[in-house]
Coordinates of C-alpha atoms in Angstrom, one line a residue:
Chain P
M1 CA 12.9 13.1 13.9
K2 CA 9.9 15.3 14.3
N3 CA 7.7 12.4 15.3
V4 CA 9.8 11.0 18.1
T5 CA 7.8 12.7 20.9
N6 CA 4.6 11.3 19.6
H7 CA 6.0 7.8 19.5
Q8 CA 7.4 7.6 23.0
P9 CA 4.7 5.6 24.6
V10 CA 4.9 3.0 21.9
R11 CA 7.6 0.6 22.6
H12 CA 8.3 -0.9 19.2
I13 CA 9.2 2.4 17.4
N14 CA 12.8 3.0 17.4
N15 CA 15.6 3.6 15.0
P16 CA 17.6 0.4 15.2
P17 CA 20.8 1.5 13.4
K18 CA 21.2 4.5 15.8
T19 CA 20.3 2.9 19.1
V20 CA 21.8 -0.5 18.4
G21 CA 24.9 1.0 16.7
T22 CA 25.2 -1.3 13.8
K23 CA 28.1 -0.9 11.3
N24 CA 26.2 1.4 9.0
F25 CA 25.7 4.9 10.2
S26 CA 25.3 6.7 6.9
V27 CA 22.5 4.7 5.3
E28 CA 19.6 2.9 6.9
H29 CA 18.5 -0.2 5.1
I30 CA 14.9 -0.6 5.4
L31 CA 14.6 -3.8 3.3
T32 CA 17.2 -6.0 1.7
L33 CA 16.4 -8.8 -0.7
T34 CA 19.1 -11.4 -1.4
N35 CA 18.6 -13.9 -4.2
L36 CA 14.9 -14.2 -3.5
T37 CA 13.2 -16.9 -5.5
K38 CA 9.6 -18.0 -5.6
K39 CA 8.4 -21.0 -7.7
F40 CA 4.7 -21.9 -8.2
G41 CA 5.1 -25.4 -9.4
A42 CA 7.0 -25.2 -12.7
I43 CA 6.6 -21.4 -13.0
T44 CA 9.3 -19.2 -11.5
A45 CA 7.5 -16.1 -10.4
V46 CA 10.5 -14.4 -8.8
N47 CA 13.9 -15.4 -9.9
N48 CA 17.0 -14.7 -7.9
L49 CA 15.9 -11.1 -7.1
S50 CA 18.2 -8.8 -5.1
F51 CA 17.8 -5.2 -4.2
T52 CA 18.1 -2.9 -1.3
I53 CA 15.7 -0.2 -0.1
E54 CA 17.3 2.7 1.7
K55 CA 15.6 5.2 3.9
G56 CA 14.2 8.3 2.4
N57 CA 14.0 7.2 -1.2
V58 CA 10.9 6.6 -3.3
Y59 CA 11.2 3.3 -5.1
G60 CA 9.1 2.0 -8.0
I61 CA 8.8 -1.6 -9.0
L62 CA 8.0 -1.6 -12.6
G63 CA 7.0 -4.6 -14.7
P64 CA 4.3 -5.9 -17.0
N65 CA 1.4 -7.8 -15.5
G66 CA 2.6 -11.1 -14.2
S67 CA 6.2 -10.1 -13.9
G68 CA 6.4 -11.0 -10.2
K69 CA 5.8 -7.6 -8.6
S70 CA 2.9 -8.6 -6.3
T71 CA 4.6 -11.9 -5.5
T72 CA 7.8 -10.1 -4.4
L73 CA 5.7 -7.8 -2.2
G74 CA 3.7 -10.8 -0.9
I75 CA 6.9 -12.5 0.2
V76 CA 8.3 -9.6 2.1
L77 CA 4.8 -8.9 3.6
N78 CA 4.7 -12.4 5.0
V79 CA 1.7 -13.7 3.0
V80 CA 3.6 -15.7 0.4
N81 CA 6.3 -18.2 1.3
K82 CA 9.6 -17.8 -0.4
T83 CA 11.2 -20.8 -2.2
S84 CA 14.8 -19.8 -1.5
G85 CA 16.8 -16.7 -0.9
N86 CA 16.4 -14.2 1.9
F87 CA 15.0 -10.9 2.9
D88 CA 15.7 -8.7 5.9
W89 CA 13.7 -5.9 7.3
F90 CA 15.6 -3.2 9.1
D91 CA 19.0 -4.9 8.8
G92 CA 17.5 -8.1 10.2
N93 CA 17.1 -6.8 13.7
T94 CA 13.5 -7.9 14.1
S95 CA 11.2 -10.8 13.1
T96 CA 9.1 -10.2 10.0
H97 CA 5.8 -9.8 11.7
N98 CA 7.2 -7.3 14.2
A99 CA 8.9 -5.4 11.3
L100 CA 5.6 -5.2 9.5
K101 CA 4.2 -3.2 12.4
K102 CA 6.5 -0.4 11.3
V103 CA 5.4 -0.8 7.7
G104 CA 2.3 0.5 6.0
A105 CA 1.2 -1.7 3.1
I106 CA -1.6 -1.6 0.6
I107 CA -2.1 -4.5 -1.7
E108 CA -4.3 -4.5 -4.9
H109 CA -7.7 -4.9 -3.1
P110 CA -8.5 -3.0 0.0
N111 CA -9.4 -5.7 2.5
F112 CA -11.5 -4.8 5.5
Y113 CA -14.4 -6.2 7.5
P114 CA -17.4 -5.1 5.5
Y115 CA -19.7 -5.1 8.5
M116 CA -17.5 -2.7 10.5
T117 CA -17.4 1.1 10.1
A118 CA -14.3 2.9 8.9
T119 CA -13.4 3.8 12.5
Q120 CA -14.0 0.3 13.8
N121 CA -11.8 -1.2 11.1
L122 CA -9.0 1.3 11.9
K123 CA -9.3 0.5 15.6
L124 CA -8.7 -3.1 14.8
V125 CA -5.6 -2.3 12.8
C126 CA -4.4 -0.2 15.7
K127 CA -4.7 -3.2 18.0
I128 CA -2.8 -5.4 15.6
K129 CA -0.1 -2.8 15.0
E130 CA 0.0 -2.0 18.8
V131 CA -0.3 1.7 18.3
S132 CA -2.6 4.1 20.0
E133 CA -6.0 5.0 18.4
E134 CA -5.5 8.7 18.6
K135 CA -4.4 9.1 15.0
I136 CA -7.5 7.7 13.5
S137 CA -9.2 11.0 12.9
E138 CA -6.0 12.6 11.7
K139 CA -5.5 9.9 9.0
L140 CA -9.1 9.9 8.0
Q141 CA -8.9 13.6 7.5
L142 CA -5.8 13.2 5.4
V143 CA -7.6 10.9 2.9
G144 CA -10.8 12.9 3.1
L145 CA -13.0 10.3 4.8
L146 CA -13.6 11.9 8.1
D147 CA -17.2 12.6 7.3
R148 CA -17.8 9.0 6.5
K149 CA -16.0 7.6 9.5
D150 CA -19.1 5.9 10.9
S151 CA -20.3 4.4 7.6
K152 CA -19.9 0.7 7.1
F153 CA -17.0 -0.4 4.9
S154 CA -19.5 -2.3 2.7
T155 CA -21.1 1.0 1.7
F156 CA -17.9 2.5 0.4
S157 CA -17.0 3.0 -3.3
L158 CA -13.8 1.5 -4.6
G159 CA -12.0 4.8 -4.4
M160 CA -13.1 5.3 -0.8
K161 CA -12.1 1.8 0.1
Q162 CA -8.6 2.5 -1.4
R163 CA -8.3 5.7 0.5
L164 CA -9.3 4.0 3.7
A165 CA -6.6 1.5 3.0
I166 CA -4.1 4.3 2.8
A167 CA -5.3 5.8 6.0
S168 CA -5.0 2.4 7.6
A169 CA -1.4 2.0 6.3
L170 CA -0.5 5.4 7.7
L171 CA -1.8 4.8 11.2
N172 CA 1.6 3.9 12.6
D173 CA 3.4 6.6 10.8
P174 CA 5.3 3.9 8.9
E175 CA 9.0 3.8 8.1
I176 CA 8.0 2.7 4.7
L177 CA 4.8 2.7 2.8
I178 CA 4.3 -0.1 0.3
L179 CA 1.7 0.4 -2.4
D180 CA 0.8 -2.3 -4.9
E181 CA -1.1 -0.9 -7.9
P182 CA -2.8 1.7 -5.7
T183 CA -4.7 3.2 -8.6
N184 CA -5.9 0.0 -10.2
G185 CA -9.5 0.1 -11.2
L186 CA -10.1 3.6 -10.0
D187 CA -11.8 6.3 -12.1
P188 CA -9.7 9.3 -13.2
Q189 CA -10.8 11.3 -10.1
G190 CA -9.9 8.5 -7.8
I191 CA -6.6 8.1 -9.5
H192 CA -5.9 11.8 -9.1
Q193 CA -6.9 11.7 -5.4
I194 CA -4.6 8.8 -4.7
R195 CA -1.7 10.3 -6.5
E196 CA -2.1 13.6 -4.6
I197 CA -2.1 11.7 -1.3
I198 CA 1.0 9.7 -2.4
K199 CA 2.8 12.9 -3.3
T200 CA 1.9 14.5 0.0
I201 CA 3.3 11.5 1.9
A202 CA 6.4 11.4 -0.3
S203 CA 7.0 15.1 0.4
Q204 CA 7.0 14.3 4.1
G205 CA 10.1 12.2 3.7
T206 CA 8.5 8.8 4.1
T207 CA 10.2 6.0 2.2
I208 CA 7.8 4.6 -0.4
L209 CA 7.8 1.4 -2.5
L210 CA 5.4 1.6 -5.3
A211 CA 4.6 -1.3 -7.6
S212 CA 2.9 -0.4 -10.8
H213 CA 2.7 -0.9 -14.5
L214 CA 1.7 2.7 -15.0
L215 CA 4.9 4.4 -15.9
D216 CA 3.9 8.0 -15.6
E217 CA 2.9 7.2 -12.1
V218 CA 6.3 5.9 -11.3
E219 CA 8.1 8.6 -13.3
K220 CA 6.3 11.3 -11.4
V221 CA 7.1 10.2 -7.9
C222 CA 10.0 7.7 -7.8
T223 CA 13.7 8.4 -7.4
H224 CA 14.7 4.8 -7.9
V225 CA 13.3 1.9 -10.0
V226 CA 13.5 -1.8 -10.1
I227 CA 12.4 -3.2 -13.4
L228 CA 11.1 -6.8 -13.5
R229 CA 10.3 -9.1 -16.3
K230 CA 9.3 -12.7 -15.7
G231 CA 10.6 -12.5 -12.2
V232 CA 14.0 -11.3 -13.3
S233 CA 15.4 -7.9 -12.4
L234 CA 16.4 -6.1 -15.5
Y235 CA 17.4 -2.8 -14.0
S236 CA 17.8 -1.6 -10.4
G237 CA 19.0 1.8 -9.6
S238 CA 18.1 5.5 -9.7
V239 CA 15.8 6.9 -12.3
D240 CA 18.4 9.4 -13.3
A241 CA 21.1 6.8 -13.9
M242 CA 18.6 4.9 -16.0
N243 CA 18.2 8.0 -18.1
A244 CA 21.9 8.3 -18.4
S245 CA 22.0 7.3 -22.0
H246 CA 22.9 10.3 -24.1
G247 CA 19.7 10.3 -26.0
F248 CA 19.1 9.6 -29.7
L249 CA 18.8 11.5 -32.9
T250 CA 16.2 11.2 -35.6
M251 CA 17.5 12.3 -39.0
H252 CA 16.5 12.4 -42.6
S253 CA 18.6 13.4 -45.6
N254 CA 18.3 13.2 -49.3
N255 CA 21.1 10.7 -49.4
M256 CA 20.3 8.2 -46.7
E257 CA 23.0 5.6 -47.7
M258 CA 25.7 8.3 -47.4
L259 CA 24.4 9.5 -44.1
Q260 CA 24.4 6.0 -42.7
S261 CA 27.9 5.2 -43.8
A262 CA 29.1 8.5 -42.4
L263 CA 27.6 7.7 -39.0
E264 CA 28.8 4.1 -38.9
G265 CA 32.4 5.2 -39.1
N266 CA 32.2 7.5 -36.1
P267 CA 32.7 6.1 -32.6
A268 CA 30.4 8.8 -31.1
F269 CA 27.4 7.0 -32.5
G270 CA 26.1 3.7 -31.4
K271 CA 23.2 1.6 -32.6
I272 CA 21.7 2.8 -35.9
K273 CA 18.3 1.8 -37.1
R274 CA 15.9 2.7 -39.9
E275 CA 12.4 3.6 -38.9
G276 CA 10.3 4.5 -41.9
E277 CA 12.0 7.3 -43.8
F278 CA 14.0 8.3 -40.8
L279 CA 17.3 7.1 -39.3
I280 CA 17.5 6.6 -35.6
V281 CA 20.9 7.0 -34.1
Y282 CA 21.8 6.4 -30.4
L283 CA 24.6 8.5 -29.0
N284 CA 27.6 7.0 -27.2
E285 CA 28.8 10.3 -25.8
P286 CA 27.2 13.7 -25.1
L287 CA 26.9 15.4 -28.4
D288 CA 24.9 18.5 -29.3
A289 CA 22.6 18.4 -32.3
S290 CA 24.3 21.4 -33.8
E291 CA 27.7 19.6 -33.6
V292 CA 26.3 16.7 -35.4
N293 CA 24.8 18.9 -38.0
K294 CA 28.2 20.6 -38.5
L295 CA 30.0 17.3 -38.6
L296 CA 27.8 15.9 -41.3
F297 CA 27.8 19.2 -43.3
E298 CA 31.5 19.0 -43.4
K299 CA 31.2 15.6 -45.0
G300 CA 28.9 17.0 -47.6
I301 CA 25.6 15.7 -46.1
T302 CA 22.7 18.0 -45.7
L303 CA 20.0 17.1 -43.3
S304 CA 16.3 17.8 -43.9
H305 CA 15.3 16.6 -40.5
L306 CA 17.2 16.5 -37.2
V307 CA 15.8 16.0 -33.8
K308 CA 17.6 15.1 -30.6
R309 CA 15.6 13.4 -27.8
K310 CA 16.1 11.6 -24.6
E311 CA 14.1 8.4 -24.2
S312 CA 11.2 8.7 -21.8
L313 CA 10.9 6.1 -19.0
E314 CA 8.2 4.5 -21.0
E315 CA 10.5 3.9 -24.1
Q316 CA 13.3 2.7 -21.9
F317 CA 10.9 0.4 -20.1
L318 CA 9.5 -1.0 -23.3
E319 CA 13.1 -1.4 -24.6
L320 CA 14.1 -3.3 -21.5
T321 CA 11.1 -5.5 -21.1
K322 CA 10.9 -6.4 -24.8
Q323 CA 10.8 -10.2 -25.4
K324 CA 14.2 -11.3 -26.4
Chain S
M1 CA -2.6 -12.8 25.1
F2 CA -5.2 -10.3 26.1
R3 CA -4.3 -8.3 23.0
L4 CA -5.0 -11.3 20.8
L5 CA -8.3 -12.0 22.5
S6 CA -9.4 -8.4 22.2
I7 CA -8.5 -8.4 18.4
E8 CA -10.8 -11.4 17.8
L9 CA -13.6 -10.2 20.1
Q10 CA -13.6 -6.9 18.2
K11 CA -14.1 -8.8 14.9
L12 CA -17.0 -10.7 16.5
R13 CA -18.6 -7.8 18.4
Y14 CA -19.7 -6.0 15.3
N15 CA -20.7 -9.1 13.4
R16 CA -24.5 -9.2 13.7
A17 CA -24.9 -12.8 12.6
A18 CA -22.3 -14.1 15.1
K19 CA -23.9 -12.0 17.9
V20 CA -27.4 -13.3 17.2
I21 CA -26.4 -16.9 17.0
S22 CA -24.3 -16.7 20.2
I23 CA -27.3 -15.1 22.0
I24 CA -29.6 -17.8 20.7
Y25 CA -27.2 -20.4 21.9
F26 CA -27.1 -19.2 25.5
V27 CA -30.8 -18.6 25.6
L28 CA -31.4 -22.2 24.4
I29 CA -29.2 -23.5 27.2
T30 CA -31.4 -21.8 29.7
F31 CA -34.4 -23.3 28.0
I32 CA -33.2 -26.7 29.3
A33 CA -34.9 -25.5 32.4
L34 CA -38.2 -25.5 30.5
I35 CA -38.1 -29.3 30.3
A36 CA -39.0 -29.1 34.0
S37 CA -42.3 -27.7 33.2
I38 CA -43.3 -30.4 30.7
E39 CA -46.5 -32.0 32.0
F40 CA -48.9 -34.6 30.6
N41 CA -52.3 -35.5 31.8
F42 CA -53.8 -38.8 30.6
G43 CA -57.1 -38.9 32.5
N44 CA -56.0 -40.0 36.0
F45 CA -52.4 -40.4 35.0
H46 CA -50.4 -37.3 35.8
F47 CA -46.9 -37.1 34.4
R48 CA -44.4 -34.3 35.2
V49 CA -40.9 -34.5 33.8
A50 CA -39.4 -32.8 36.8
D51 CA -40.6 -35.6 39.0
Q52 CA -38.8 -38.3 37.0
G53 CA -35.6 -37.6 38.7
I54 CA -33.7 -35.9 35.9
F55 CA -33.0 -33.0 38.1
N56 CA -31.6 -35.0 40.9
F57 CA -28.1 -34.4 41.9
P58 CA -25.7 -35.7 40.7
F59 CA -27.6 -37.1 37.7
I60 CA -28.5 -33.5 36.6
W61 CA -24.8 -32.8 35.8
H62 CA -24.9 -35.7 33.4
F63 CA -28.3 -34.9 31.9
D64 CA -27.7 -31.2 31.4
T65 CA -24.3 -31.4 30.0
Y66 CA -25.5 -34.0 27.5
M67 CA -28.5 -31.9 26.4
A68 CA -26.4 -28.7 26.2
A69 CA -23.7 -30.3 24.2
I70 CA -26.2 -30.9 21.4
L71 CA -26.6 -27.1 21.1
K72 CA -22.9 -26.7 20.5
L73 CA -23.7 -26.8 16.8
F74 CA -25.0 -23.2 17.0
L75 CA -21.6 -22.0 18.3
A76 CA -19.9 -24.2 15.7
I77 CA -21.5 -22.0 13.0
V78 CA -20.0 -18.9 14.6
I79 CA -16.6 -20.5 14.9
V80 CA -16.5 -21.9 11.4
S81 CA -17.5 -18.6 10.0
M82 CA -15.1 -16.5 12.0
M83 CA -12.4 -18.5 10.4
S84 CA -13.7 -18.8 6.9
N85 CA -14.8 -15.1 6.8
E86 CA -11.1 -14.2 7.1
Y87 CA -10.6 -15.9 3.8
S88 CA -13.6 -14.6 2.0
Y89 CA -13.1 -11.0 3.2
R90 CA -9.3 -11.5 2.5
T91 CA -8.7 -10.0 5.9
L92 CA -6.4 -12.8 6.9
K93 CA -4.0 -11.4 4.3
Q94 CA -4.5 -7.9 5.6
N95 CA -4.0 -9.0 9.2
L96 CA -0.7 -10.6 8.4
I97 CA 0.4 -7.6 6.4
D98 CA -0.5 -5.4 9.4
G99 CA 1.9 -7.3 11.5
L100 CA 0.0 -10.2 13.1
S101 CA 2.1 -13.4 12.8
K102 CA 0.3 -16.6 11.6
K103 CA 0.8 -18.1 15.1
E104 CA -0.8 -15.1 16.7
F105 CA -3.6 -15.2 14.3
L106 CA -4.4 -18.8 15.1
L107 CA -3.9 -18.2 18.8
S108 CA -6.4 -15.3 18.8
K109 CA -9.0 -17.7 17.3
F110 CA -8.1 -20.5 19.7
L111 CA -8.3 -18.2 22.7
T112 CA -11.8 -17.2 21.6
V113 CA -12.7 -20.8 21.4
L114 CA -11.4 -21.3 24.9
L115 CA -13.4 -18.3 26.1
F116 CA -16.6 -19.5 24.5
S117 CA -16.1 -22.9 26.1
V118 CA -15.4 -21.4 29.5
I119 CA -18.5 -19.2 29.3
S120 CA -20.7 -22.1 28.1
T121 CA -19.3 -24.4 30.9
V122 CA -19.9 -21.8 33.6
F123 CA -23.3 -21.2 32.2
I124 CA -24.4 -24.9 32.2
F125 CA -22.9 -25.2 35.7
A126 CA -25.0 -22.3 36.9
V127 CA -28.2 -23.4 35.2
S128 CA -27.8 -27.0 36.5
L129 CA -27.1 -25.9 40.0
I130 CA -30.2 -23.7 40.1
L131 CA -32.4 -26.3 38.5
G132 CA -31.0 -28.9 40.9
L133 CA -31.5 -26.8 44.0
L134 CA -35.1 -26.3 42.9
F135 CA -36.1 -29.8 42.0
S136 CA -33.5 -32.3 43.3
D137 CA -34.6 -34.7 46.0
Y138 CA -31.1 -34.7 47.5
T139 CA -29.4 -31.4 48.4
E140 CA -26.5 -32.5 50.6
I141 CA -23.3 -30.7 49.6
G142 CA -21.5 -33.9 49.1
I143 CA -24.1 -35.2 46.6
I144 CA -24.5 -31.9 44.8
F145 CA -20.8 -31.7 43.9
S146 CA -20.4 -35.3 43.0
G147 CA -20.4 -36.0 39.3
M148 CA -18.4 -32.9 38.5
E149 CA -16.4 -34.8 35.9
Y150 CA -19.3 -34.2 33.5
I151 CA -18.7 -30.5 33.7
G152 CA -15.0 -31.1 33.0
A153 CA -15.9 -33.4 30.1
Y154 CA -18.3 -30.9 28.8
F155 CA -15.5 -28.3 28.6
I156 CA -13.1 -30.6 26.9
K157 CA -15.8 -31.7 24.5
L158 CA -16.5 -28.1 23.5
V159 CA -12.9 -27.2 23.1
A160 CA -12.2 -30.2 20.9
F161 CA -15.3 -29.8 18.8
F162 CA -14.6 -26.1 18.2
S163 CA -11.0 -26.8 17.4
L164 CA -12.2 -29.2 14.7
C165 CA -14.5 -26.4 13.5
L166 CA -11.5 -24.0 13.3
F167 CA -9.5 -26.6 11.4
L168 CA -12.3 -27.2 8.9
G169 CA -12.6 -23.4 8.5
V170 CA -8.9 -23.1 7.7
L171 CA -9.0 -26.2 5.4
V172 CA -12.2 -25.5 3.4
K173 CA -12.2 -21.7 3.6
R174 CA -16.0 -21.5 3.1
S175 CA -18.4 -21.8 6.1
A176 CA -21.2 -23.7 4.4
F177 CA -18.8 -26.3 3.0
A178 CA -16.9 -26.6 6.3
L179 CA -20.1 -27.4 8.1
G180 CA -21.0 -29.8 5.3
F181 CA -17.6 -31.4 5.8
L182 CA -18.4 -31.8 9.5
I183 CA -21.5 -33.9 8.5
V184 CA -19.4 -35.8 6.0
I185 CA -17.0 -36.8 8.8
Q186 CA -19.8 -38.0 11.0
I187 CA -21.3 -40.1 8.1
V188 CA -17.9 -41.5 7.3
E189 CA -17.4 -42.5 10.9
W190 CA -20.7 -44.3 11.0
L191 CA -20.0 -46.0 7.7
I192 CA -16.6 -47.3 8.8
Y193 CA -18.1 -48.4 12.1
G194 CA -21.0 -50.1 10.4
L195 CA -18.8 -51.9 7.9
M196 CA -16.5 -53.1 10.7
K197 CA -19.4 -54.2 13.0
W198 CA -21.5 -56.0 10.5
Q199 CA -19.2 -56.9 7.6
F200 CA -15.6 -57.4 8.4
F201 CA -15.3 -58.1 12.1
K202 CA -18.7 -59.6 12.9
D203 CA -19.4 -60.7 16.5
T204 CA -16.2 -59.2 17.8
E205 CA -15.4 -56.1 19.8
I206 CA -13.0 -54.8 17.2
A207 CA -15.4 -52.3 15.7
D208 CA -16.0 -50.6 19.1
Q209 CA -12.4 -50.8 20.0
V210 CA -11.3 -49.0 16.8
S211 CA -14.2 -46.5 16.6
Q212 CA -13.4 -45.1 20.0
F213 CA -10.5 -43.4 18.4
F214 CA -12.6 -41.6 15.7
P215 CA -12.7 -37.9 16.5
L216 CA -16.4 -37.2 16.6
N217 CA -17.1 -40.6 18.2
A218 CA -14.5 -39.9 20.9
M219 CA -16.1 -36.5 21.6
A220 CA -19.5 -38.1 21.8
N221 CA -18.3 -40.8 24.1
L222 CA -17.1 -38.2 26.6
I223 CA -20.7 -37.8 27.8
K224 CA -22.7 -40.9 27.1
E225 CA -26.5 -40.6 26.7
P226 CA -28.1 -40.3 30.1
M227 CA -31.6 -41.5 29.2
S228 CA -31.2 -45.2 29.9
R229 CA -29.9 -44.2 33.3
L230 CA -33.3 -42.8 34.4
G231 CA -35.2 -44.8 37.0
A232 CA -38.3 -45.0 34.9
I233 CA -36.6 -46.4 31.9
Q234 CA -34.5 -48.8 34.0
S235 CA -37.6 -50.2 35.6
A236 CA -39.4 -50.4 32.2
A237 CA -36.4 -52.3 30.8
N238 CA -36.4 -54.6 33.8
Q239 CA -40.0 -55.5 33.2
L240 CA -39.1 -56.4 29.6
G241 CA -36.4 -58.6 30.9
E242 CA -33.6 -56.4 29.7
S243 CA -31.0 -54.9 32.0
F244 CA -28.5 -52.2 31.2
T245 CA -25.0 -52.7 32.3
K246 CA -23.6 -49.6 30.7
D247 CA -20.7 -47.6 32.0
Y248 CA -21.7 -43.9 32.1
S249 CA -18.5 -42.6 33.6
V250 CA -16.1 -40.3 31.9
S251 CA -13.1 -42.5 31.0
F252 CA -9.6 -41.3 31.2
L253 CA -8.6 -42.9 27.9
N254 CA -11.4 -41.1 26.2
I255 CA -10.3 -37.7 27.5
L256 CA -6.8 -38.5 26.3
I257 CA -8.0 -39.4 22.8
V258 CA -10.0 -36.2 22.6
L259 CA -7.1 -34.0 23.8
V260 CA -4.8 -35.6 21.2
W261 CA -7.3 -34.8 18.5
T262 CA -7.6 -31.2 19.7
A263 CA -3.8 -30.8 19.5
L264 CA -3.8 -32.3 16.0
F265 CA -6.5 -30.0 14.8
L266 CA -4.6 -27.0 16.0
Y267 CA -1.3 -28.2 14.7
W268 CA -2.8 -29.0 11.3
S269 CA -4.5 -25.6 11.2
Y270 CA -1.2 -23.9 11.8
A271 CA 0.6 -26.1 9.3
I272 CA -1.9 -25.2 6.6
L273 CA -1.8 -21.5 7.4
K274 CA 2.0 -21.6 7.3
K275 CA 2.2 -23.5 4.1
R276 CA -0.5 -21.8 2.1
D277 CA 0.3 -18.7 -0.1
L278 CA -2.4 -16.0 0.2

């Protein structure tokens, strides 16, 4: 609520659930997607997608290239027409274009008027979003472009363009910041700068929706993920819950057949697969490596290799998005 | 409304090409005044354009609006590019994401078109008034302000033409191609007219009846060419045994046709914007 005083002169900033008094007091829904579908001719880019974005969380939309991430964002950002289904901004209390004034969004390419300077471009955005121009310097400072504020956009490097886009998205102190592949095409330094900025913004409590195919990017900042493949949602929920599997064991013994049959008889172990000379076993319940060792030793099996690991987000992602 | 206009004007203000062409356009309109200074000397024969009556009220309204309307092509470049640039810079997408609705976007363009047309109309009115006061043989108030329908027709003509430019900008997305398309429309209109006039409906009025509904032809008909109305040309024609019985007035049906086209261009622009995925 720290920003309320700054916003007072601007009429469109309010907190609908509190002032209007809708049914939900505990959670503010920023965006709700219900059975959203988009078809491009015969291709279904987004298929019956539903998820909800709640205030204060950091969401990641993960998916391989062409999985419908950008299309989904395009639909909620009013630039792509949906085929069917619905989406509601802020519990459906405002029209989409008015809701977007409370949103900050960056899509793949930074799009500005090349013949205008950074400041002139941002002033235009202020006019569109109907916010005052006083924050321009502050936001340029945040992304480190204040000393280039009077340079034409066409003279900027890609990294600078992307940072200007972030500054532009933050001008209205948005309720939610939407980032679509923000580090695409940047050099390592640029990627680092953008990530630092995102972390700073996330730490201030701004809701963020980050679409990416870079998993470490999502893993580092997101609390929730939606995983897409071919326009279908494969998983939607918190990152922690996704990691809720109990991990897996990599083992090796002199007698692999005996080991495998011993494991197969035990309900604590799930899927078992051979990988080279090792046996990979997924756990169905929390089980310590030492307990497993003890259990097997009692059955007369000695292990020469035993490692317990949890899957990284990357492994889970690859597992989930594998072609079936 | 003011917000939408100021958004579009900001986009244009820093665009050097748009600024230069707009300035050239208005300077060229003032240059109509230069026609006054055209003089020939063939031995004893002294000819001065200003003395031929083209600056007489109310004829000057007709003459000046006709001449100035030719120059609208300059502003057409600005208008087509202000639309197609939004596609090539991908700023249309950004504008929508920033919270402009598609309707507001088109409205901001159309308001700018209206503004340009108003300025141009006021400008041609002022230039004609000054030229007329300097050179006209008749300066009675009643005569000065007769023939005002040409000023009105000029305004409608500009709005309609620029709306067509907007529409082509939306449709084609590239300024050069959009302007090329404009020429194609003109050629197609001529071709259809020619085919009707000299092939299918020979010796009838059908070709003229139909072609008055063509968009560019309808706009052109709003202000018909004023040359044959000049005294000198009339008398020359009389000597050759020809006489003109042409109606130079601004017809109501014509205005209606042009207004319908304007509405269609705007509606189609909106429909395309709405339907197209960016």
